[in-house]
GROMACS .gro file of N, CA, C and O in nm:
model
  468
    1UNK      N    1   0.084  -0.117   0.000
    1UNK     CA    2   0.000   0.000   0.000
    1UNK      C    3   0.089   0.124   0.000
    1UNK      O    4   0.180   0.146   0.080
    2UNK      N    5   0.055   0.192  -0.088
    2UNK     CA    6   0.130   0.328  -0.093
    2UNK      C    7   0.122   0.399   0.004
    2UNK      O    8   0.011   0.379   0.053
    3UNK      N    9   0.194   0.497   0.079
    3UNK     CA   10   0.184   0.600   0.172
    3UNK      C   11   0.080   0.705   0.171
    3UNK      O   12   0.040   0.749   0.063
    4UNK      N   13   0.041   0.741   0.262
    4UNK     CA   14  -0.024   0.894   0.244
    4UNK      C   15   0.015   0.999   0.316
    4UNK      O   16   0.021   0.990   0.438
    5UNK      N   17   0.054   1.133   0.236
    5UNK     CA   18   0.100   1.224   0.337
    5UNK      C   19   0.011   1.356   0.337
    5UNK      O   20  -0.039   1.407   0.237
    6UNK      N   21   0.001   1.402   0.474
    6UNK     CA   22  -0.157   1.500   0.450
    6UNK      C   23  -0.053   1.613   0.490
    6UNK      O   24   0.042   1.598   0.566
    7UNK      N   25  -0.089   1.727   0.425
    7UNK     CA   26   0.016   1.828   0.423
    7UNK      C   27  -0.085   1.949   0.488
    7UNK      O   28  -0.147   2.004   0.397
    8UNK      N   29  -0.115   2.003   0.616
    8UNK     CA   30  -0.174   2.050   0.707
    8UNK      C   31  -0.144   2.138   0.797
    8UNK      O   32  -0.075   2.096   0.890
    9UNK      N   33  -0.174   2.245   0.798
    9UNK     CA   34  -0.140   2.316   0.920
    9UNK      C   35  -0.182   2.278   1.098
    9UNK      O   36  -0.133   2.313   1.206
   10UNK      N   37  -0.320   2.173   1.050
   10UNK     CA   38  -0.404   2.172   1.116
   10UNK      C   39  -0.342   1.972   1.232
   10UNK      O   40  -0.384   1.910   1.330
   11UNK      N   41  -0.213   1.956   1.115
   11UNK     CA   42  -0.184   1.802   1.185
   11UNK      C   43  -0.046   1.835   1.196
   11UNK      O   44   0.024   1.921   1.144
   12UNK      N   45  -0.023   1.717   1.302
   12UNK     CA   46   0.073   1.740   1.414
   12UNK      C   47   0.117   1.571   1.400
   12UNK      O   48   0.015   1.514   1.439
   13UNK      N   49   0.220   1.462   1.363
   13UNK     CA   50   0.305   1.380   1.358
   13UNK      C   51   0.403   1.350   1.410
   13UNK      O   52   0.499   1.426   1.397
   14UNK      N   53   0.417   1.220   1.493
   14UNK     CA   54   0.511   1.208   1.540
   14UNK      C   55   0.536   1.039   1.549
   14UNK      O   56   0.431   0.975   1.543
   15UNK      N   57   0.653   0.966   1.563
   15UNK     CA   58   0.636   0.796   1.588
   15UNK      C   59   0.521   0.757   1.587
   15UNK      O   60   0.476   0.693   1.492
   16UNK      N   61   0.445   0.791   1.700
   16UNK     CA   62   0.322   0.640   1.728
   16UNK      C   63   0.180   0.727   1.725
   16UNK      O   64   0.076   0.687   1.778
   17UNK      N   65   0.189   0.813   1.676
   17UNK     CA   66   0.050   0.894   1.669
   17UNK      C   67   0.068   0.998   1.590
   17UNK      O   68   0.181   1.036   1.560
   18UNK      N   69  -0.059   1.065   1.540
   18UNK     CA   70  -0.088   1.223   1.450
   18UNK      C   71  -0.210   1.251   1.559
   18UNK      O   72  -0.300   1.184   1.610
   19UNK      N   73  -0.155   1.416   1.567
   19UNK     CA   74  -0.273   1.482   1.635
   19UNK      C   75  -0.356   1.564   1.548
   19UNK      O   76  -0.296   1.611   1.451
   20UNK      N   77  -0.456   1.586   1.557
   20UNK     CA   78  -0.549   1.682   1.455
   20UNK      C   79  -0.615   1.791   1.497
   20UNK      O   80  -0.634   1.780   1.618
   21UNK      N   81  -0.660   1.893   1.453
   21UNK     CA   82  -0.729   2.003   1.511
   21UNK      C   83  -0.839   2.020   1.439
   21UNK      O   84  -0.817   2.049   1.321
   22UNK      N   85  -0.988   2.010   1.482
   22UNK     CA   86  -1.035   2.072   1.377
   22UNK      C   87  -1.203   2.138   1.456
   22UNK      O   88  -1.272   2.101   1.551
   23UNK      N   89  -1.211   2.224   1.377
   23UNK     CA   90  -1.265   2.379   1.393
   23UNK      C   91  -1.403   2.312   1.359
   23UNK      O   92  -1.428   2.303   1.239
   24UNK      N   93  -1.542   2.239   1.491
   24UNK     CA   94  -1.672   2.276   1.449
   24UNK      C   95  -1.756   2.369   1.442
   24UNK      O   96  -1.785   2.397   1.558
   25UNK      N   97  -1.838   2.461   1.340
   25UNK     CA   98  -1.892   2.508   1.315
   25UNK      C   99  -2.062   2.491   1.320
   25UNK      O  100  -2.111   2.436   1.221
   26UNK      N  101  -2.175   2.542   1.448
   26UNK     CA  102  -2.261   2.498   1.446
   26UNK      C  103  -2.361   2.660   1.466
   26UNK      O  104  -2.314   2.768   1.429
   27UNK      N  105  -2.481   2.648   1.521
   27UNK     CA  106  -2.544   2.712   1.569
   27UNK      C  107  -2.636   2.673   1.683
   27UNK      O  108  -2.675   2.557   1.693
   28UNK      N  109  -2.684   2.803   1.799
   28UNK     CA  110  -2.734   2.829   1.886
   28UNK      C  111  -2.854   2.915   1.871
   28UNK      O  112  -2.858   3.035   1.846
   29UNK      N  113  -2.956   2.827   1.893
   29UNK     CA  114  -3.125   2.875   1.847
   29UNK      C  115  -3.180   2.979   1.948
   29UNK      O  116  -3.283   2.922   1.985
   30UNK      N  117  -3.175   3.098   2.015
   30UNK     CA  118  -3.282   3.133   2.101
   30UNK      C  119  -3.441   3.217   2.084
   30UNK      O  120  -3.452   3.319   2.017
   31UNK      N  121  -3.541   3.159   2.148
   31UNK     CA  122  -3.621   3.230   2.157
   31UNK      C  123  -3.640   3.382   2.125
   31UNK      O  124  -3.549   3.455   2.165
   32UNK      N  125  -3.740   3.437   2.062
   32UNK     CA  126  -3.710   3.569   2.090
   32UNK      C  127  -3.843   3.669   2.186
   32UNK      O  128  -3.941   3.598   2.210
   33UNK      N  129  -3.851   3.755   2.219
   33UNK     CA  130  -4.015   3.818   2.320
   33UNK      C  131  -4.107   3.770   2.207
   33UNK      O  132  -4.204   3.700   2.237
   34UNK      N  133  -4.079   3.808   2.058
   34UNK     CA  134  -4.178   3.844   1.954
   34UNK      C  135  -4.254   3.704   1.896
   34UNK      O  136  -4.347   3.700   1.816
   35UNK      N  137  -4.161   3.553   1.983
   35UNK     CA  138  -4.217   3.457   1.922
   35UNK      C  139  -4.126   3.458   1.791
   35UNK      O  140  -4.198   3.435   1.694
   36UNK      N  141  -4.032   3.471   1.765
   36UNK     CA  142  -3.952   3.447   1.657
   36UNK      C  143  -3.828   3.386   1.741
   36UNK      O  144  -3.816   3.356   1.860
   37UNK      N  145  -3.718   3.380   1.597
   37UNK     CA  146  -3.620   3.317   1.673
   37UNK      C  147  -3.437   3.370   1.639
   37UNK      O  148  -3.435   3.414   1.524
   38UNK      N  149  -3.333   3.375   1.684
   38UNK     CA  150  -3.228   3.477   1.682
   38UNK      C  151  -3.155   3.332   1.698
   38UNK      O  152  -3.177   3.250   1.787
   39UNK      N  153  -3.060   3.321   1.587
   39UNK     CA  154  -2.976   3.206   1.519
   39UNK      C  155  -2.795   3.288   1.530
   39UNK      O  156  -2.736   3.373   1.462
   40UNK      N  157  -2.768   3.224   1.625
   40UNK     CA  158  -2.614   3.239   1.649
   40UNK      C  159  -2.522   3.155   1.600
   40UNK      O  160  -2.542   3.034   1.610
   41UNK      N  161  -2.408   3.206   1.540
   41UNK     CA  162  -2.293   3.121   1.479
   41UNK      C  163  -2.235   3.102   1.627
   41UNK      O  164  -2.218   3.185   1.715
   42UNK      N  165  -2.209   2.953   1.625
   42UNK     CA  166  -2.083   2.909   1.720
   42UNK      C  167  -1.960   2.800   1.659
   42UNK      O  168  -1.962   2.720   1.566
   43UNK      N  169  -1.862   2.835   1.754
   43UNK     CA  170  -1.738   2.726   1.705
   43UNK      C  171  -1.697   2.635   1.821
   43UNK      O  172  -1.706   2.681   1.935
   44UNK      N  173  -1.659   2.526   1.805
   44UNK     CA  174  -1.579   2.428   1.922
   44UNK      C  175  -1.465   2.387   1.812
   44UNK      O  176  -1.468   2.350   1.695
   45UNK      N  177  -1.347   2.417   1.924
   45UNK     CA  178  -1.205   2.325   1.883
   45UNK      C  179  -1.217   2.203   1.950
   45UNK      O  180  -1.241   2.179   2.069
   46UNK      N  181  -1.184   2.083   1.793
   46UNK     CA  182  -1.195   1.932   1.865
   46UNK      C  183  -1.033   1.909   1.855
   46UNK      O  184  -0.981   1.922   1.744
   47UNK      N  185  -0.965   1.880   1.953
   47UNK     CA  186  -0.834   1.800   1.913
   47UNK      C  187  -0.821   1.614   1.919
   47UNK      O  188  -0.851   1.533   2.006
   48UNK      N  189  -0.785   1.606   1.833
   48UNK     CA  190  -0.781   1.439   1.780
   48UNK      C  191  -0.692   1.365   1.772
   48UNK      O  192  -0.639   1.385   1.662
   49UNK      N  193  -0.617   1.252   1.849
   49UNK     CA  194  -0.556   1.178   1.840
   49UNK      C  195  -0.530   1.034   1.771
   49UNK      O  196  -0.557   0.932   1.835
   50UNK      N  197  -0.489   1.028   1.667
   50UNK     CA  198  -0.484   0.840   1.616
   50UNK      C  199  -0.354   0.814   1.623
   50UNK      O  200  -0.257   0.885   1.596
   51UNK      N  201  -0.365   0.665   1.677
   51UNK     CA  202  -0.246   0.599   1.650
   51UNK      C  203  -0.221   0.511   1.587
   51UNK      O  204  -0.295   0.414   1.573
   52UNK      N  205  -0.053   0.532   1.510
   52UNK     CA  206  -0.054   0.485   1.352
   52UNK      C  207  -0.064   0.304   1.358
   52UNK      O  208  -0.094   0.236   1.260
   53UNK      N  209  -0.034   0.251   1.486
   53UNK     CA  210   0.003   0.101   1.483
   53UNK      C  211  -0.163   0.065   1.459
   53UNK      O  212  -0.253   0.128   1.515
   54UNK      N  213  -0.180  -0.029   1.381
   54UNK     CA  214  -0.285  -0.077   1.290
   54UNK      C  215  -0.337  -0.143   1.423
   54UNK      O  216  -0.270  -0.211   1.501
   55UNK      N  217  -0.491  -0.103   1.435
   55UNK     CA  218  -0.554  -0.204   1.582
   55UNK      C  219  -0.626  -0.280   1.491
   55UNK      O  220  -0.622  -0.272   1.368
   56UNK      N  221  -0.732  -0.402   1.603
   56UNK     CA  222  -0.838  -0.476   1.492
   56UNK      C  223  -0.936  -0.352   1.420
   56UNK      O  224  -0.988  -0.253   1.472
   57UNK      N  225  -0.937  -0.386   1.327
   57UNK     CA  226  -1.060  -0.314   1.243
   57UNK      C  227  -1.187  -0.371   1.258
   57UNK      O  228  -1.205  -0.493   1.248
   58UNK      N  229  -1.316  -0.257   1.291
   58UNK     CA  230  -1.423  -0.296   1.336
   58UNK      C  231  -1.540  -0.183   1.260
   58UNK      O  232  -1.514  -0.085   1.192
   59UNK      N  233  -1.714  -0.251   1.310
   59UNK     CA  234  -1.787  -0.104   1.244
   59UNK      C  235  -1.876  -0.141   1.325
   59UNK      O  236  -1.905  -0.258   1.349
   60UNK      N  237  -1.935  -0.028   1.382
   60UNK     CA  238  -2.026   0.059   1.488
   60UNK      C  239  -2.153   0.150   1.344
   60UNK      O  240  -2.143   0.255   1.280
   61UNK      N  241  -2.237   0.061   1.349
   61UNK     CA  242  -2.363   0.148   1.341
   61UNK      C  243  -2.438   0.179   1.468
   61UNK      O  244  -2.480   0.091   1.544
   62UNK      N  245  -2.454   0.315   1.487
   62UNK     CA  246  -2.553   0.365   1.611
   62UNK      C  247  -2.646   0.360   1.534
   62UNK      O  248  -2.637   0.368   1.412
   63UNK      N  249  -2.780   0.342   1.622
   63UNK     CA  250  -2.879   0.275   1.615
   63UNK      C  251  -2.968   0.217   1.519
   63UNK      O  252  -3.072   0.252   1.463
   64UNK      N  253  -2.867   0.083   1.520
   64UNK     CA  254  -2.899  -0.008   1.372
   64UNK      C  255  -3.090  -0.025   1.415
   64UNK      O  256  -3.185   0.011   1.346
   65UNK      N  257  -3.091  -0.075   1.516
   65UNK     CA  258  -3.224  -0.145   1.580
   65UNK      C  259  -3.351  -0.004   1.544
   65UNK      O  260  -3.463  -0.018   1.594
   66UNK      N  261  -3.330   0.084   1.483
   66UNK     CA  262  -3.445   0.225   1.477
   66UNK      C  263  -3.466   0.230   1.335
   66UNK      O  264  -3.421   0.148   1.254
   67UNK      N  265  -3.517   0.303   1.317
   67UNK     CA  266  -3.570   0.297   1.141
   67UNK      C  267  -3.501   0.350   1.093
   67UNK      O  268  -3.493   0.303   0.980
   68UNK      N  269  -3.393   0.484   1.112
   68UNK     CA  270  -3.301   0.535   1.012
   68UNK      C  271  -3.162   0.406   0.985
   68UNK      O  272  -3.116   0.383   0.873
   69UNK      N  273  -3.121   0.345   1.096
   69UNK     CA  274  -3.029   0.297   1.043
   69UNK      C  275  -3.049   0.159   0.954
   69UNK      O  276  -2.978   0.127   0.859
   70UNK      N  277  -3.170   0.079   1.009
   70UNK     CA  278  -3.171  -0.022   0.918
   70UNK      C  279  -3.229   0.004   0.802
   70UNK      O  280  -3.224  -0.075   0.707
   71UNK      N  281  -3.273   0.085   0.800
   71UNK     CA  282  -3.313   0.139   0.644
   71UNK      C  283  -3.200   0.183   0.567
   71UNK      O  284  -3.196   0.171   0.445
   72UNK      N  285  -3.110   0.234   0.635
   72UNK     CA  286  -3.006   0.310   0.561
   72UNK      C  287  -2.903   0.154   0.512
   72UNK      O  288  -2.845   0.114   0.411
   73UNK      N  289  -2.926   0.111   0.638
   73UNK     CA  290  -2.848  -0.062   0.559
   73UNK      C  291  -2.929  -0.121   0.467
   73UNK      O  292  -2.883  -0.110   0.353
   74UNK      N  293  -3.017  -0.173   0.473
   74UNK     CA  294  -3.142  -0.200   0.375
   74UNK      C  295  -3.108  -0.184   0.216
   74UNK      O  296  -3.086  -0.262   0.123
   75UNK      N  297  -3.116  -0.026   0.236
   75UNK     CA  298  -3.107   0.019   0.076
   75UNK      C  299  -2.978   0.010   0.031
   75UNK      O  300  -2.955  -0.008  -0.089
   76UNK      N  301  -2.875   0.021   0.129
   76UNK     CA  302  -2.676  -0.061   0.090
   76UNK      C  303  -2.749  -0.166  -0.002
   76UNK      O  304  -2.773  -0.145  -0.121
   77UNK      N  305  -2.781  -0.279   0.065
   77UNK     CA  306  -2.798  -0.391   0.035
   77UNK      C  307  -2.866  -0.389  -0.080
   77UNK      O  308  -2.809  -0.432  -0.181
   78UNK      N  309  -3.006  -0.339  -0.089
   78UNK     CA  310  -3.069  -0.332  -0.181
   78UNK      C  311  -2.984  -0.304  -0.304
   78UNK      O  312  -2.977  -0.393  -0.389
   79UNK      N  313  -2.934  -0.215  -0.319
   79UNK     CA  314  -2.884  -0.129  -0.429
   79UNK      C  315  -2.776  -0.222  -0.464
   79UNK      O  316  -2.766  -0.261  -0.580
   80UNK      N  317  -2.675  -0.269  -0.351
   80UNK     CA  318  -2.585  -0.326  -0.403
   80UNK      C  319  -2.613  -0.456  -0.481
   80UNK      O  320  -2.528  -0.487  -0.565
   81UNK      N  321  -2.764  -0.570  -0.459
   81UNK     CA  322  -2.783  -0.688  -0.522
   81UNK      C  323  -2.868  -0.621  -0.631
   81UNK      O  324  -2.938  -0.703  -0.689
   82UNK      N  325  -2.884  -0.464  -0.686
   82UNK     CA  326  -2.964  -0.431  -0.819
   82UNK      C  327  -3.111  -0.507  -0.776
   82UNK      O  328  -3.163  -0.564  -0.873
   83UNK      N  329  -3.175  -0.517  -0.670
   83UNK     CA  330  -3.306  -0.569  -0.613
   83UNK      C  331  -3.425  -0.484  -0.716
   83UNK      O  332  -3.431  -0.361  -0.720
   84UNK      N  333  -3.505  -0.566  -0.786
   84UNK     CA  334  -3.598  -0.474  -0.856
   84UNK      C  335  -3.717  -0.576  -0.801
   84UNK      O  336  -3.722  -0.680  -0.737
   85UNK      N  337  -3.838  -0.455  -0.884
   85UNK     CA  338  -3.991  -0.559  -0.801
   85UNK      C  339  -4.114  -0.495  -0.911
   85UNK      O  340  -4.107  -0.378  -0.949
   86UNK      N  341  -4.204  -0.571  -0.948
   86UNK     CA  342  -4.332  -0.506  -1.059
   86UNK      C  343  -4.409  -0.450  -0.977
   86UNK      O  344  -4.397  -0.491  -0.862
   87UNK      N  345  -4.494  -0.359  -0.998
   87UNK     CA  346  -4.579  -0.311  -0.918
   87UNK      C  347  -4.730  -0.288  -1.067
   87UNK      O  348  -4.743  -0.348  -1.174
   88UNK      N  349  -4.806  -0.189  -1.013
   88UNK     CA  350  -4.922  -0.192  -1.113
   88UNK      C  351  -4.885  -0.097  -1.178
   88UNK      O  352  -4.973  -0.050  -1.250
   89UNK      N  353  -4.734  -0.021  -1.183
   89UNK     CA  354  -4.758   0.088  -1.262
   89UNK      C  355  -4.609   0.057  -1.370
   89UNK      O  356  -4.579   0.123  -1.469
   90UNK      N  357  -4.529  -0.075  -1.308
   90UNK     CA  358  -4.428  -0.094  -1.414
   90UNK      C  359  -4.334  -0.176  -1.247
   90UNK      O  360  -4.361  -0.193  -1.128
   91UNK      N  361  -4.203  -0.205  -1.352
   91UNK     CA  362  -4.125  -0.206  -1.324
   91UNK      C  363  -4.071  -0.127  -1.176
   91UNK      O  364  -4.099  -0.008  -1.193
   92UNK      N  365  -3.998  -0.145  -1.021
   92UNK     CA  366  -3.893  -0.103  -0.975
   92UNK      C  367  -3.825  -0.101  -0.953
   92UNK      O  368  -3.823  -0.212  -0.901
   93UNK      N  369  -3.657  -0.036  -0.925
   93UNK     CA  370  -3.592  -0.086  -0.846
   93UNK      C  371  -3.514  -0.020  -0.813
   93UNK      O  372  -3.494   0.092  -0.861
   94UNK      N  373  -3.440  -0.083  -0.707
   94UNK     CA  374  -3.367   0.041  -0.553
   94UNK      C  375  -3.281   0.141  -0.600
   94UNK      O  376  -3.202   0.130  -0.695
   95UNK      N  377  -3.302   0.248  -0.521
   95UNK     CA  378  -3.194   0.359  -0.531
   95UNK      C  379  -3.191   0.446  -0.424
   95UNK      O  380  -3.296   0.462  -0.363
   96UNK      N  381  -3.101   0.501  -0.391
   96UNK     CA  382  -3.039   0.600  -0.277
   96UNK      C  383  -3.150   0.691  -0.255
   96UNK      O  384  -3.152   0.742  -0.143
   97UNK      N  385  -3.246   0.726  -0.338
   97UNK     CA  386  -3.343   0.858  -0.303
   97UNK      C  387  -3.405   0.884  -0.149
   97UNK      O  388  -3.388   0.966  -0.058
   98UNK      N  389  -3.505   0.737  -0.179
   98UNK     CA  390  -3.589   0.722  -0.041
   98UNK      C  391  -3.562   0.841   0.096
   98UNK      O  392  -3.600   0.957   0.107
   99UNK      N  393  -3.521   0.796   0.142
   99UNK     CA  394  -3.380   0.874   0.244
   99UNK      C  395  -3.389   0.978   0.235
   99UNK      O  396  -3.463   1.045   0.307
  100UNK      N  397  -3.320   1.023   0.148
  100UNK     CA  398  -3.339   1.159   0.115
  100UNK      C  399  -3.473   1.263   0.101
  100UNK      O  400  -3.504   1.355   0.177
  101UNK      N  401  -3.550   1.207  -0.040
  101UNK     CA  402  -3.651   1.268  -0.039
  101UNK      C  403  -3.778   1.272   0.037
  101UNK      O  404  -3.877   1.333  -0.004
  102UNK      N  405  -3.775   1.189   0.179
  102UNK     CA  406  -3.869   1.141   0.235
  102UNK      C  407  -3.828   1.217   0.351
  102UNK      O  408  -3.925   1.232   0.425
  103UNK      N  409  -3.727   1.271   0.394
  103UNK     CA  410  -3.710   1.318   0.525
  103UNK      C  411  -3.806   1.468   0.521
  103UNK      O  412  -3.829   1.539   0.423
  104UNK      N  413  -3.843   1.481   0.640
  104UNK     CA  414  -3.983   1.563   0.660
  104UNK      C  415  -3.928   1.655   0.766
  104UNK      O  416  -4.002   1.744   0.808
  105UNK      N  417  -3.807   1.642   0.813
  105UNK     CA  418  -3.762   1.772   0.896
  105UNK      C  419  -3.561   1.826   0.884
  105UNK      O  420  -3.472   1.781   0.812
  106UNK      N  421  -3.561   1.880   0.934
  106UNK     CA  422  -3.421   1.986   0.933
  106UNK      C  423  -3.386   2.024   1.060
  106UNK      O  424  -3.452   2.049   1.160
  107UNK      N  425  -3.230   2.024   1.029
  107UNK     CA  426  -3.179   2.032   1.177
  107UNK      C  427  -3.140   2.204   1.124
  107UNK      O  428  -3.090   2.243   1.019
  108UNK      N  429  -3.196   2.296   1.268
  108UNK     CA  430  -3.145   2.407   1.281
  108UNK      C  431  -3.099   2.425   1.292
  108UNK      O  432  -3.029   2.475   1.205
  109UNK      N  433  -3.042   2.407   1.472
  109UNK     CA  434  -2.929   2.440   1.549
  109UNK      C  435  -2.971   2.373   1.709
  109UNK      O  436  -3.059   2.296   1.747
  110UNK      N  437  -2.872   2.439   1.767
  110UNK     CA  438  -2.925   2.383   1.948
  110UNK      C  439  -2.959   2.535   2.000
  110UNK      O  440  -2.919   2.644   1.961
  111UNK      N  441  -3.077   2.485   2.137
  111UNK     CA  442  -3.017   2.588   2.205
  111UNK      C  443  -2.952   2.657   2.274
  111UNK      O  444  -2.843   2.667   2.218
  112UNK      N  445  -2.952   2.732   2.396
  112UNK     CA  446  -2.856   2.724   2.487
  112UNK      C  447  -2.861   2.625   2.569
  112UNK      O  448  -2.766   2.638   2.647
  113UNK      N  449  -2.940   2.504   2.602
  113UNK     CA  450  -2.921   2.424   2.677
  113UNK      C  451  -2.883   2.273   2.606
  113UNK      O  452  -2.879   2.159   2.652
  114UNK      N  453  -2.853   2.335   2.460
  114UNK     CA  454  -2.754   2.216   2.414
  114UNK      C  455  -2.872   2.132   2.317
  114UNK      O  456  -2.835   2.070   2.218
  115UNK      N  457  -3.022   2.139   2.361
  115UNK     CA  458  -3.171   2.035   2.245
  115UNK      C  459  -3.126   2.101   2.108
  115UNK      O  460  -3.103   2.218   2.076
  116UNK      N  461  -3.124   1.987   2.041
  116UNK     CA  462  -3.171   2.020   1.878
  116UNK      C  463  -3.323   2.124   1.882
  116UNK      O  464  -3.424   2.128   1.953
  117UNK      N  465  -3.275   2.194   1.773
  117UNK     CA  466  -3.416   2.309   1.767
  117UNK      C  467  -3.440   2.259   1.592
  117UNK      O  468  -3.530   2.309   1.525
   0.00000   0.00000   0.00000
């Protein structure tokens, strides 16, 4: 396997680890008297540590057991075996949309006590 070298202001290298810095960008929702609402830019510095010695490799889906994630595996699957099906109006078969075009809300921001708004 070829090398990779990330050329960064933001990473830090050394023997047995790289440190990382990186800058989240979110927002803070508050109330306003008028029943409206006043949307603040905020930032958090995350600093990040990996280390380069190869551990077991593993995968963590959070919450496979709820409807976003096994759906989101679902349609992997789907898509990846080309799964098609007739219906009364023709022909279907799987694709990435669902997901997407079906979601019915938007993340704002938090508020000051940290809830999604």
């Amino acid at each position: 396997m070829a090398p990779v070298i990330v050329q960064s202001p933001n990473l830090q290298e050394d023997d047995e680890c790289l440190l990382s810095v990186f800058e989240d960008a979110d927002t803070v929702v508050t109330k306003t008297g008028a029943g409206g609402f006043c949307v603040s830019p905020i930032k958090r510095l995350y600093a990040m540590r990996t280390m380069k010695r190869v551990q077991k490799t593993g995968l963590m889906l959070i919450g496979l057991g709820g409807n976003n994630g096994s759906t989101a595996v679902a349609g992997i699957l789907a898509n990846r075996r080309k799964v098609s099906w007739h219906t009364k109006e023709g022909s279907c078969s799987a694709n990435y949309f669902g997901s997407v075009t079906q979601s019915s809300t938007m993340r704002l921001g938090r508020d000051p006590d940290g809830r999604e708004v």
